[in-house]
Amino acid sequence: MGELTLIATPQSSYCARIQWTLKLKGVEYEFIEEDLLNKSPLLLESNPAYKKFPTILHEGKPLAESLIILEYIDQVWKHYPLLPHDPSDKAIARSSAKFADEKLIVEVWEAFKSEGEKKEKAIKAAVESLATVDKQIEGKKCFGGERIGYLDLVYGWLAHWLNVMEEVGGMKLLDKESFPSLHQ
């Protein structure tokens, strides 16, 4: 399917989801590690609009934004489909992914970095959003059923980073009693 390069940093949950996806699908790629504070000319040329990672180069053509990259990989490498086939289920998965990136991760980050009343308010919002996510996976091994799919890769940062953020941020967001489905 052509040459693939991933421009990313190991510290980013957005980049991790692309690495997990490529590994899950068995896609070979070149990994170029990006310096968070000193972005390379390759990244700036490949992604001039956002200047962010992850960015992929597939057959020399750049593509940015992790959710868009996930869908692109799923369409190009069709074995082991990530998104549901049913249009309604696919739309629901995309909506949940948008919720993850535009609401939940923002609330968790706010809870992590804030102090005092602002922190308590952010924790409350994050816990409410986590309850929504917990309901989505309730009674299932993975968001899509029995095997890892699109939403598992999107929400993978929960397991990847949340425990560290809770400990360093002096807070508890995800306990077994409140969110049993997310703890499976």
XYZ file of C-alpha atoms in Angstrom:
184
model
C 0.000 0.000 0.000
C 2.979 2.290 -0.354
C 5.439 3.976 1.895
C 4.123 5.289 5.226
C 5.845 7.670 7.635
C 4.489 8.708 11.025
C 5.726 12.008 12.442
C 4.882 11.872 16.131
C 6.025 12.043 19.719
C 5.745 9.224 22.274
C 4.388 11.652 24.892
C 1.151 12.288 23.006
C -1.966 10.178 23.433
C -3.064 11.337 19.972
C 0.137 9.892 18.503
C -0.168 6.707 20.567
C -3.565 5.937 19.038
C -2.010 6.036 15.564
C 0.849 3.754 16.613
C -1.633 1.311 18.198
C -3.744 1.348 15.029
C -0.806 0.645 12.752
C 0.385 -2.169 15.014
C -3.112 -3.667 15.240
C -3.414 -3.678 11.448
C 0.156 -4.922 10.943
C 1.149 -1.914 8.843
C 4.868 -1.238 8.491
C 5.905 2.389 8.775
C 8.819 4.678 9.476
C 8.592 6.519 12.809
C 10.086 9.996 12.992
C 10.155 11.241 16.569
C 9.302 14.907 16.858
C 10.718 17.241 19.513
C 7.831 18.895 21.371
C 9.674 22.204 21.698
C 11.575 22.281 18.414
C 9.386 21.175 15.518
C 11.228 19.860 12.498
C 11.104 21.377 9.013
C 9.508 18.104 7.817
C 6.570 18.536 10.217
C 6.172 22.232 9.408
C 6.241 21.522 5.651
C 3.918 18.511 5.950
C 1.382 20.179 8.221
C 1.655 23.958 7.648
C -1.919 24.700 8.748
C -1.783 23.146 12.224
C 1.936 22.431 12.742
C 0.898 19.525 15.000
C 1.462 15.828 15.297
C 0.600 13.170 14.586
C 1.056 13.700 10.893
C 1.455 10.870 8.418
C 2.999 10.850 4.985
C 1.542 8.138 2.784
C 3.235 7.866 -0.575
C 4.493 11.414 0.026
C 1.057 12.905 0.739
C 0.585 14.449 4.214
C -2.418 13.948 6.456
C -2.973 15.394 9.942
C -5.348 15.097 12.910
C -5.487 11.746 14.675
C -9.184 10.954 14.135
C -8.871 11.679 10.423
C -5.701 9.586 10.251
C -7.454 6.685 12.036
C -10.247 6.660 9.472
C -7.786 6.973 6.600
C -5.765 3.990 7.837
C -8.982 2.010 8.229
C -10.008 2.786 4.645
C -6.608 2.103 3.055
C -5.743 -1.048 5.031
C -9.119 -2.772 5.011
C -8.181 -5.930 6.923
C -9.311 -5.791 10.534
C -11.925 -3.019 10.127
C -12.038 -0.551 13.010
C -15.288 1.319 12.374
C -18.653 -0.451 12.390
C -20.132 -1.281 8.987
C -23.632 -0.008 9.831
C -23.923 3.735 8.963
C -25.807 4.530 12.184
C -23.255 2.720 14.372
C -20.440 4.397 12.439
C -21.966 7.848 13.044
C -22.371 7.074 16.755
C -18.715 6.000 16.959
C -17.593 9.219 15.255
C -19.751 11.281 17.615
C -18.261 9.519 20.629
C -14.744 10.112 19.289
C -15.507 13.813 18.936
C -16.827 13.779 22.530
C -13.558 12.174 23.658
C -11.356 14.753 21.957
C -13.393 17.922 22.373
C -14.955 17.400 25.802
C -13.576 14.589 27.948
C -9.859 15.097 27.403
C -10.278 18.866 27.884
C -12.111 18.319 31.192
C -9.518 15.830 32.440
C -6.682 18.191 31.509
C -8.446 21.094 33.253
C -8.884 18.961 36.391
C -5.201 18.004 36.245
C -3.814 21.533 35.956
C -6.286 23.561 38.014
C -6.415 24.392 41.709
C -9.129 25.026 44.259
C -12.720 25.610 43.179
C -11.809 25.515 39.488
C -10.251 22.066 39.999
C -13.324 20.754 41.829
C -15.601 22.010 39.057
C -13.395 20.379 36.403
C -13.296 17.086 38.337
C -17.097 17.071 38.532
C -17.392 17.674 34.774
C -14.796 14.983 33.990
C -16.537 12.438 36.232
C -19.884 13.145 34.526
C -18.282 12.631 31.114
C -16.570 9.434 32.279
C -20.000 8.144 33.342
C -21.180 8.645 29.758
C -18.206 6.666 28.460
C -18.717 3.929 31.064
C -22.300 3.428 29.842
C -21.066 3.027 26.250
C -18.886 0.039 27.130
C -21.176 -1.477 29.771
C -21.544 -5.235 29.348
C -18.950 -5.430 26.566
C -15.278 -6.362 26.439
C -14.582 -3.520 23.996
C -16.613 -0.542 22.811
C -17.604 -2.364 19.633
C -18.166 -5.739 21.270
C -15.561 -8.488 21.514
C -12.621 -7.001 19.648
C -10.626 -3.795 19.682
C -12.044 -1.163 17.365
C -12.106 2.536 16.601
C -13.394 3.764 19.970
C -11.013 1.540 21.931
C -8.145 3.248 20.119
C -9.694 6.690 20.626
C -10.252 6.130 24.368
C -6.982 4.231 24.838
C -5.474 7.240 26.572
C -7.707 6.546 29.580
C -5.568 3.537 30.412
C -2.441 5.085 28.923
C -2.339 8.388 30.837
C -5.207 8.777 33.292
C -3.601 6.984 36.261
C -0.502 9.172 35.989
C -2.585 12.353 35.685
C -4.642 11.338 38.724
C -1.574 10.696 40.876
C 0.390 13.765 39.812
C -2.727 15.962 39.878
C -3.757 14.753 43.352
C -7.226 13.634 42.283
C -9.275 10.520 41.628
C -11.534 10.431 38.587
C -11.848 6.789 37.628
C -12.639 4.468 40.532
C -13.862 0.877 40.203
C -17.098 1.451 42.099
C -18.282 4.375 39.990
C -17.044 3.076 36.631
C -17.030 -0.736 36.687
C -17.215 -1.131 32.910
C -14.135 1.021 32.288
C -12.193 -1.084 34.806
C -12.657 -4.415 33.011
